[in-house]
Coordinates of C-alpha atoms in Angstrom, one line a residue:
Chain A
A126 CA 29.6 -44.4 -40.4
Q127 CA 31.4 -47.6 -39.4
S128 CA 30.7 -51.0 -40.9
V129 CA 32.3 -54.4 -41.2
T130 CA 32.1 -57.0 -44.0
Q131 CA 32.9 -60.6 -43.4
L132 CA 33.8 -62.5 -46.6
G133 CA 32.4 -66.0 -46.6
S134 CA 29.4 -67.1 -44.5
H135 CA 30.9 -70.6 -44.3
V136 CA 34.5 -71.7 -44.2
S137 CA 35.6 -75.3 -44.0
V138 CA 39.1 -76.4 -43.2
S139 CA 40.8 -79.7 -42.3
E140 CA 42.1 -80.3 -38.9
G141 CA 45.7 -79.0 -38.7
A142 CA 45.2 -76.6 -41.6
L143 CA 45.5 -72.8 -41.5
V144 CA 42.4 -70.9 -40.5
L145 CA 41.8 -67.6 -42.3
L146 CA 38.6 -65.7 -41.6
R147 CA 38.3 -62.4 -43.5
C148 CA 37.0 -59.1 -42.2
N149 CA 37.1 -55.7 -43.9
Y150 CA 36.0 -52.5 -42.1
S151 CA 34.9 -49.1 -43.0
S152 CA 35.5 -46.3 -40.6
S153 CA 36.0 -42.5 -40.8
V154 CA 38.0 -42.5 -37.5
P155 CA 40.7 -44.8 -36.3
P156 CA 38.8 -48.0 -35.6
Y157 CA 38.6 -50.2 -32.6
L158 CA 38.0 -53.7 -33.9
F159 CA 37.0 -57.0 -32.3
W160 CA 36.7 -60.7 -33.0
Y161 CA 34.1 -62.7 -31.1
V162 CA 33.4 -66.4 -31.2
Q163 CA 30.1 -68.2 -30.5
Y164 CA 30.3 -71.9 -29.8
P165 CA 27.1 -73.9 -30.2
N166 CA 24.5 -73.0 -27.5
Q167 CA 26.8 -70.5 -25.9
G168 CA 27.1 -66.7 -25.8
L169 CA 29.7 -64.5 -27.5
Q170 CA 33.2 -64.8 -26.2
L171 CA 35.9 -62.2 -27.0
L172 CA 38.8 -63.6 -29.0
L173 CA 40.8 -60.5 -29.4
K174 CA 40.6 -56.7 -29.9
Y175 CA 42.6 -54.1 -31.7
T176 CA 42.9 -50.8 -29.9
S177 CA 45.7 -49.2 -31.9
A178 CA 48.5 -50.3 -29.5
A179 CA 49.9 -52.9 -31.9
T180 CA 48.9 -54.0 -35.4
L181 CA 49.4 -57.7 -34.7
V182 CA 47.0 -58.8 -32.0
K183 CA 47.2 -62.1 -30.2
G184 CA 44.1 -63.6 -28.7
I185 CA 42.9 -66.7 -26.9
N186 CA 43.1 -70.3 -28.2
G187 CA 46.0 -69.5 -30.6
F188 CA 44.1 -67.0 -32.7
E189 CA 45.6 -63.7 -33.9
A190 CA 44.6 -60.9 -36.2
E191 CA 46.6 -58.3 -38.1
F192 CA 45.3 -54.7 -38.5
K193 CA 46.2 -53.4 -42.0
K194 CA 45.1 -49.9 -42.5
S195 CA 46.1 -49.7 -46.2
E196 CA 43.8 -52.7 -46.9
T197 CA 41.1 -51.8 -44.2
S198 CA 41.3 -55.4 -43.1
F199 CA 41.4 -57.2 -39.8
H200 CA 41.6 -60.9 -40.8
L201 CA 41.6 -63.6 -38.2
T202 CA 44.1 -66.5 -38.4
K203 CA 45.2 -69.6 -36.6
P204 CA 48.1 -71.7 -37.9
S205 CA 46.6 -75.1 -37.2
A206 CA 42.8 -75.8 -36.8
H207 CA 41.5 -78.0 -34.1
M208 CA 38.1 -79.7 -34.0
S209 CA 37.2 -77.5 -31.1
D210 CA 37.5 -74.4 -33.2
A211 CA 34.2 -75.2 -35.0
A212 CA 32.0 -72.2 -34.2
E213 CA 30.7 -69.0 -35.6
Y214 CA 33.0 -66.0 -35.6
F215 CA 32.0 -62.4 -35.7
C216 CA 34.1 -59.3 -36.6
A217 CA 32.9 -56.1 -35.0
V218 CA 33.8 -52.4 -35.0
R219 CA 33.1 -50.0 -32.2
R220 CA 30.8 -47.1 -33.2
G221 CA 31.6 -43.6 -32.1
G222 CA 33.4 -42.8 -28.8
S223 CA 34.7 -44.8 -26.0
Q224 CA 31.3 -46.0 -24.9
G225 CA 29.9 -46.7 -28.4
N226 CA 28.1 -49.9 -29.3
L227 CA 29.5 -52.6 -31.6
I228 CA 28.6 -53.0 -35.2
F229 CA 28.9 -56.6 -36.2
G230 CA 29.5 -58.4 -39.5
K231 CA 27.2 -61.2 -40.5
G232 CA 29.4 -63.9 -39.1
T233 CA 31.4 -66.8 -40.5
K234 CA 30.7 -70.4 -39.6
L235 CA 33.8 -72.4 -39.4
S236 CA 33.7 -76.1 -39.9
V237 CA 36.7 -78.3 -39.1
K238 CA 36.9 -81.7 -40.9
P239 CA 38.8 -84.6 -39.3
Chain B
E187 CA 34.2 -62.0 -11.2
A188 CA 30.7 -63.1 -12.3
G189 CA 29.9 -62.6 -15.9
V190 CA 26.8 -61.1 -17.6
T191 CA 23.8 -63.1 -16.8
Q192 CA 20.7 -63.3 -18.9
F193 CA 17.4 -65.1 -18.2
P194 CA 15.4 -66.9 -19.3
S195 CA 17.7 -68.7 -21.6
H196 CA 14.8 -69.7 -23.8
S197 CA 11.3 -68.4 -24.1
V198 CA 8.4 -69.6 -26.3
I199 CA 5.4 -67.4 -26.4
E200 CA 2.3 -66.9 -28.5
K201 CA 1.9 -64.0 -30.8
G202 CA 0.3 -61.1 -28.9
Q203 CA 1.6 -62.2 -25.5
T204 CA 4.1 -60.2 -23.4
V205 CA 7.7 -61.3 -22.6
T206 CA 10.2 -59.8 -20.3
L207 CA 13.9 -60.5 -20.7
R208 CA 16.4 -59.7 -17.9
C209 CA 20.1 -58.9 -18.0
D210 CA 22.4 -58.7 -15.0
P211 CA 25.6 -56.9 -16.0
I212 CA 29.0 -57.3 -14.4
S213 CA 28.9 -55.5 -11.1
G214 CA 30.2 -51.9 -11.4
H215 CA 29.8 -51.8 -15.2
D216 CA 28.0 -48.5 -16.0
N217 CA 27.4 -49.4 -19.7
L218 CA 24.8 -51.9 -20.6
Y219 CA 23.8 -52.8 -24.2
W220 CA 21.1 -54.9 -25.8
Y221 CA 21.5 -56.6 -29.1
R222 CA 19.4 -58.9 -31.2
R223 CA 20.1 -61.5 -33.8
V224 CA 17.2 -62.5 -36.0
M225 CA 17.8 -65.9 -37.7
G226 CA 20.1 -65.5 -40.7
K227 CA 20.9 -61.9 -40.0
E228 CA 23.7 -60.1 -38.3
I229 CA 23.7 -59.1 -34.7
K230 CA 22.1 -55.7 -34.4
F231 CA 22.3 -53.1 -31.7
L232 CA 19.1 -52.2 -29.9
L233 CA 20.0 -49.7 -27.2
H234 CA 22.6 -48.5 -24.7
F235 CA 22.3 -47.5 -21.0
V236 CA 24.8 -45.6 -19.1
K237 CA 23.8 -46.3 -15.5
E238 CA 20.1 -45.8 -15.4
S239 CA 19.9 -43.4 -18.4
K240 CA 19.2 -44.4 -22.0
Q241 CA 22.2 -43.1 -23.9
D242 CA 21.2 -44.4 -27.3
E243 CA 18.0 -46.2 -28.3
S244 CA 18.3 -45.7 -32.0
G245 CA 18.2 -49.5 -32.7
M246 CA 14.9 -50.2 -31.0
P247 CA 12.6 -51.5 -33.8
N248 CA 9.3 -50.0 -32.6
N249 CA 7.3 -49.0 -29.5
R250 CA 6.4 -52.6 -28.7
F251 CA 9.9 -52.8 -27.1
L252 CA 10.5 -51.2 -23.7
A253 CA 13.8 -51.3 -21.9
E254 CA 14.5 -50.2 -18.4
R255 CA 17.4 -50.1 -16.0
T256 CA 16.1 -49.0 -12.6
G257 CA 18.9 -48.1 -10.2
G258 CA 21.5 -48.6 -12.8
T259 CA 21.9 -52.3 -12.1
Y260 CA 20.0 -55.0 -13.9
S261 CA 18.0 -54.2 -17.1
T262 CA 14.8 -55.6 -18.5
L263 CA 13.6 -55.6 -22.1
K264 CA 9.9 -56.1 -22.5
V265 CA 8.2 -56.9 -25.7
Q266 CA 4.5 -56.2 -25.7
P267 CA 2.7 -57.5 -27.7
A268 CA 5.1 -59.9 -29.3
E269 CA 5.0 -60.5 -33.0
L270 CA 6.4 -63.4 -35.1
E271 CA 9.2 -61.2 -36.4
D272 CA 10.5 -60.6 -32.9
S273 CA 11.8 -64.2 -32.7
G274 CA 15.6 -64.3 -32.4
V275 CA 18.4 -64.3 -29.9
Y276 CA 18.6 -61.3 -27.6
F277 CA 22.1 -60.5 -26.2
C278 CA 23.1 -58.3 -23.4
A279 CA 26.6 -56.9 -22.9
S280 CA 28.2 -54.7 -20.3
S281 CA 31.4 -52.6 -20.3
Q282 CA 33.4 -50.2 -18.1
V283 CA 35.7 -47.8 -19.9
Q284 CA 39.1 -47.8 -18.3
G285 CA 41.6 -46.4 -20.8
I286 CA 42.4 -49.0 -23.4
N287 CA 41.8 -51.9 -21.0
Y288 CA 38.1 -52.1 -21.7
G289 CA 36.0 -54.7 -23.2
Y290 CA 32.4 -55.7 -23.9
T291 CA 31.3 -58.8 -22.0
F292 CA 28.3 -60.6 -23.4
G293 CA 25.8 -62.8 -21.8
S294 CA 24.7 -66.2 -23.2
G295 CA 21.6 -64.7 -24.7
T296 CA 17.9 -65.3 -24.6
R297 CA 16.4 -67.3 -27.4
L298 CA 12.9 -65.9 -28.0
T299 CA 10.5 -67.8 -30.2
V300 CA 7.1 -66.3 -31.0
V301 CA 4.6 -68.8 -32.4

């Protein structure tokens, strides 16, 4: 069975600082992994996805994530935080085959201080 | 391309009443998923349609929830009768598998409050 664990329900960084949101996964098969973002009063927006093509995945808004099989991790990073990055971020793993549903982590709320 | 549309965006109903949520997926997407996030908890899968057929409904909490997707286009999720613990945000997503170039597109969600 697949699962994801997001470490830290709240992360606070200063504007311009590195953003690091942690996600560890558990999967008995090669995982398909996703990061989604939810801005206040909006839906879920795909940031990036890992589909085994490349271990370093670049997404929108300057975010990227690196798949590390040895560490079962898929951490999300951004070199320099912007006030507009304040949102809730969700890591997810696809369950089962190509049409499987997503299994989400509990989410991490990112605050950006001026 | 139009995205996934959900309505209403908000619904406040009394315990015991019935509410119907609607999701319009991206045109041509065979797969449609319903998820729910109860306050403070993670987003949880409810069920999955492939066209008009229920592929997986293992996440449906109980028989007060009924989902339909007539004609394989839009879907409805009915809660009857609603209970306080049904409050939360209900998300719909759609996808079309095309090799590795697939993705799950989510709607903005329906915030349901049962009072």
